[in-house]
Amino acid sequence: MTVKNPFVWTEISVNDLARAKKFYESVLQIQLSELATPDTMKVDKDDPYYFEMLAFPGDMMGPGSSGTLVKSSMGKPGAGGTLVYFHAEDCAVELSRVAAAGGKVIAEKMSLGEYGFCGVAEDTEGNHIGFHSMK
């Protein structure tokens, strides 16, 4: 039996969508794209349920998870909540880009033994995020 990854979507709360976009694109060397709100979820900008999203690149039919940056009154960024880990070839590379992108390294690359390596950073919004690699 093949075990599937249980996570299918991630939303990272932000206060400043443009600032967060610049941070993640710089650190991960990717391009985020605007994610249109489905017609059934559209509300006015002054509605408490209004939100804006920028999507990470991903394949919705592939294994693993993708997600978005989300600016919404329903979620607040900051440390102490869910910790999301991004895949990396060598997590030291992404960690080396964090400070220049406006973030802060919380934990440098460390060994997880047979499970590879990880490191943790703080983004420009105060969220703690992780990077994981096998080398």
Short mmCIF file of C-alpha atoms in Angstrom, two decimals:
data_model
loop_
_atom_site.label_atom_id
_atom_site.label_comp_id
_atom_site.label_asym_id
_atom_site.label_seq_id
_atom_site.Cartn_x
_atom_site.Cartn_y
_atom_site.Cartn_z
CA MET A 1 0.00 0.00 0.00
CA THR A 2 1.32 3.44 -0.94
CA VAL A 3 0.92 6.07 1.75
CA LYS A 4 -0.16 9.49 0.48
CA ASN A 5 0.90 12.78 2.00
CA PRO A 6 -2.05 14.03 4.07
CA PHE A 7 -1.71 17.74 3.25
CA VAL A 8 -3.29 19.10 0.08
CA TRP A 9 -3.20 22.87 0.59
CA THR A 10 -1.40 25.50 2.69
CA GLU A 11 -2.31 29.12 3.31
CA ILE A 12 0.28 31.45 4.85
CA SER A 13 -1.32 34.55 6.39
CA VAL A 14 0.30 37.91 5.58
CA ASN A 15 -0.30 41.59 6.34
CA ASP A 16 1.46 43.00 3.28
CA LEU A 17 0.92 40.86 0.18
CA ALA A 18 3.46 42.72 -1.99
CA ARG A 19 6.19 42.54 0.67
CA ALA A 20 5.54 38.84 1.32
CA LYS A 21 5.52 38.11 -2.44
CA LYS A 22 8.94 39.73 -2.81
CA PHE A 23 10.30 37.73 0.16
CA TYR A 24 9.09 34.31 -1.01
CA GLU A 25 10.04 34.87 -4.64
CA SER A 26 13.53 35.93 -3.58
CA VAL A 27 14.15 33.14 -1.07
CA LEU A 28 12.58 30.29 -3.06
CA GLN A 29 13.55 31.60 -6.53
CA ILE A 30 9.99 31.13 -7.82
CA GLN A 31 7.18 33.27 -9.22
CA LEU A 32 3.90 33.61 -7.33
CA SER A 33 0.77 34.34 -9.32
CA GLU A 34 -2.52 35.99 -8.50
CA LEU A 35 -5.18 33.43 -7.65
CA ALA A 36 -8.61 34.57 -8.76
CA THR A 37 -11.39 34.28 -6.21
CA PRO A 38 -14.02 31.73 -7.24
CA ASP A 39 -17.33 33.38 -8.17
CA THR A 40 -19.10 31.60 -5.31
CA MET A 41 -16.68 33.18 -2.79
CA LYS A 42 -16.51 36.77 -4.08
CA VAL A 43 -17.29 39.51 -1.57
CA ASP A 44 -16.72 43.28 -1.48
CA LYS A 45 -13.40 44.62 -0.18
CA ASP A 46 -15.07 46.01 2.95
CA ASP A 47 -16.64 42.64 3.82
CA PRO A 48 -14.95 40.90 6.80
CA TYR A 49 -14.61 37.74 4.68
CA TYR A 50 -12.74 39.47 1.84
CA PHE A 51 -9.37 37.94 0.99
CA GLU A 52 -6.59 38.18 -1.59
CA MET A 53 -4.28 35.29 -2.56
CA LEU A 54 -1.03 34.74 -4.40
CA ALA A 55 -0.40 31.13 -5.40
CA PHE A 56 2.83 29.19 -5.17
CA PRO A 57 3.57 27.19 -8.32
CA GLY A 58 2.19 23.68 -8.06
CA ASP A 59 0.44 20.77 -9.67
CA MET A 60 -2.97 20.22 -8.10
CA MET A 61 -3.06 16.69 -9.50
CA GLY A 62 0.44 15.75 -8.32
CA PRO A 63 1.55 14.42 -4.93
CA GLY A 64 2.33 16.73 -2.05
CA SER A 65 0.90 20.15 -1.43
CA SER A 66 0.93 23.66 -2.81
CA GLY A 67 -0.75 26.74 -1.45
CA THR A 68 -0.96 30.50 -1.23
CA LEU A 69 -0.07 33.66 0.61
CA VAL A 70 -3.34 35.06 1.97
CA LYS A 71 -4.23 38.57 3.09
CA SER A 72 -7.46 38.36 5.08
CA SER A 73 -8.97 39.56 8.33
CA MET A 74 -9.72 35.89 9.08
CA GLY A 75 -6.04 34.97 9.60
CA LYS A 76 -3.16 36.75 11.26
CA PRO A 77 0.53 36.11 10.61
CA GLY A 78 2.97 35.40 13.39
CA ALA A 79 5.07 32.86 15.20
CA GLY A 80 3.54 30.10 17.28
CA GLY A 81 1.07 28.71 14.76
CA THR A 82 1.44 26.07 12.09
CA LEU A 83 4.97 25.60 10.77
CA VAL A 84 5.16 24.92 7.01
CA TYR A 85 8.30 23.32 5.52
CA PHE A 86 9.31 24.02 1.92
CA HIS A 87 11.18 21.38 -0.09
CA ALA A 88 14.76 22.26 -1.04
CA GLU A 89 17.69 20.49 -2.68
CA ASP A 90 19.92 21.86 0.10
CA CYS A 91 18.08 23.93 2.71
CA ALA A 92 21.24 25.93 3.44
CA VAL A 93 20.77 27.64 0.05
CA GLU A 94 17.29 29.00 0.88
CA LEU A 95 18.39 29.92 4.39
CA SER A 96 21.28 31.92 2.91
CA ARG A 97 18.76 34.12 1.04
CA VAL A 98 16.50 34.90 4.00
CA ALA A 99 18.23 37.96 5.51
CA ALA A 100 18.73 39.70 2.15
CA ALA A 101 15.01 39.18 1.46
CA GLY A 102 14.05 40.91 4.72
CA GLY A 103 13.59 37.86 6.95
CA LYS A 104 15.56 36.33 9.82
CA VAL A 105 17.09 32.87 10.23
CA ILE A 106 15.78 31.28 13.44
CA ALA A 107 17.58 27.91 13.19
CA GLU A 108 20.43 27.20 10.80
CA LYS A 109 20.58 23.95 8.82
CA MET A 110 20.59 20.97 11.19
CA SER A 111 20.71 17.23 10.74
CA LEU A 112 17.61 15.08 11.16
CA GLY A 113 19.65 11.90 10.78
CA GLU A 114 18.11 9.54 8.22
CA TYR A 115 15.33 12.11 7.58
CA GLY A 116 17.65 14.72 6.05
CA PHE A 117 18.14 18.31 7.15
CA CYS A 118 16.04 21.33 8.05
CA GLY A 119 16.26 24.96 9.06
CA VAL A 120 13.74 27.56 10.21
CA ALA A 121 13.34 31.23 9.31
CA GLU A 122 11.01 34.12 10.02
CA ASP A 123 9.44 35.79 6.97
CA THR A 124 8.72 39.51 6.57
CA GLU A 125 5.27 39.02 8.14
CA GLY A 126 6.49 37.34 11.35
CA ASN A 127 5.59 33.78 10.29
CA HIS A 128 8.02 31.00 11.06
CA ILE A 129 8.67 28.79 8.02
CA GLY A 130 10.92 25.78 7.53
CA PHE A 131 13.02 24.35 4.73
CA HIS A 132 13.71 20.62 4.36
CA SER A 133 16.24 18.77 2.23
CA MET A 134 17.81 15.35 2.07
CA LYS A 135 21.34 16.74 1.62
#
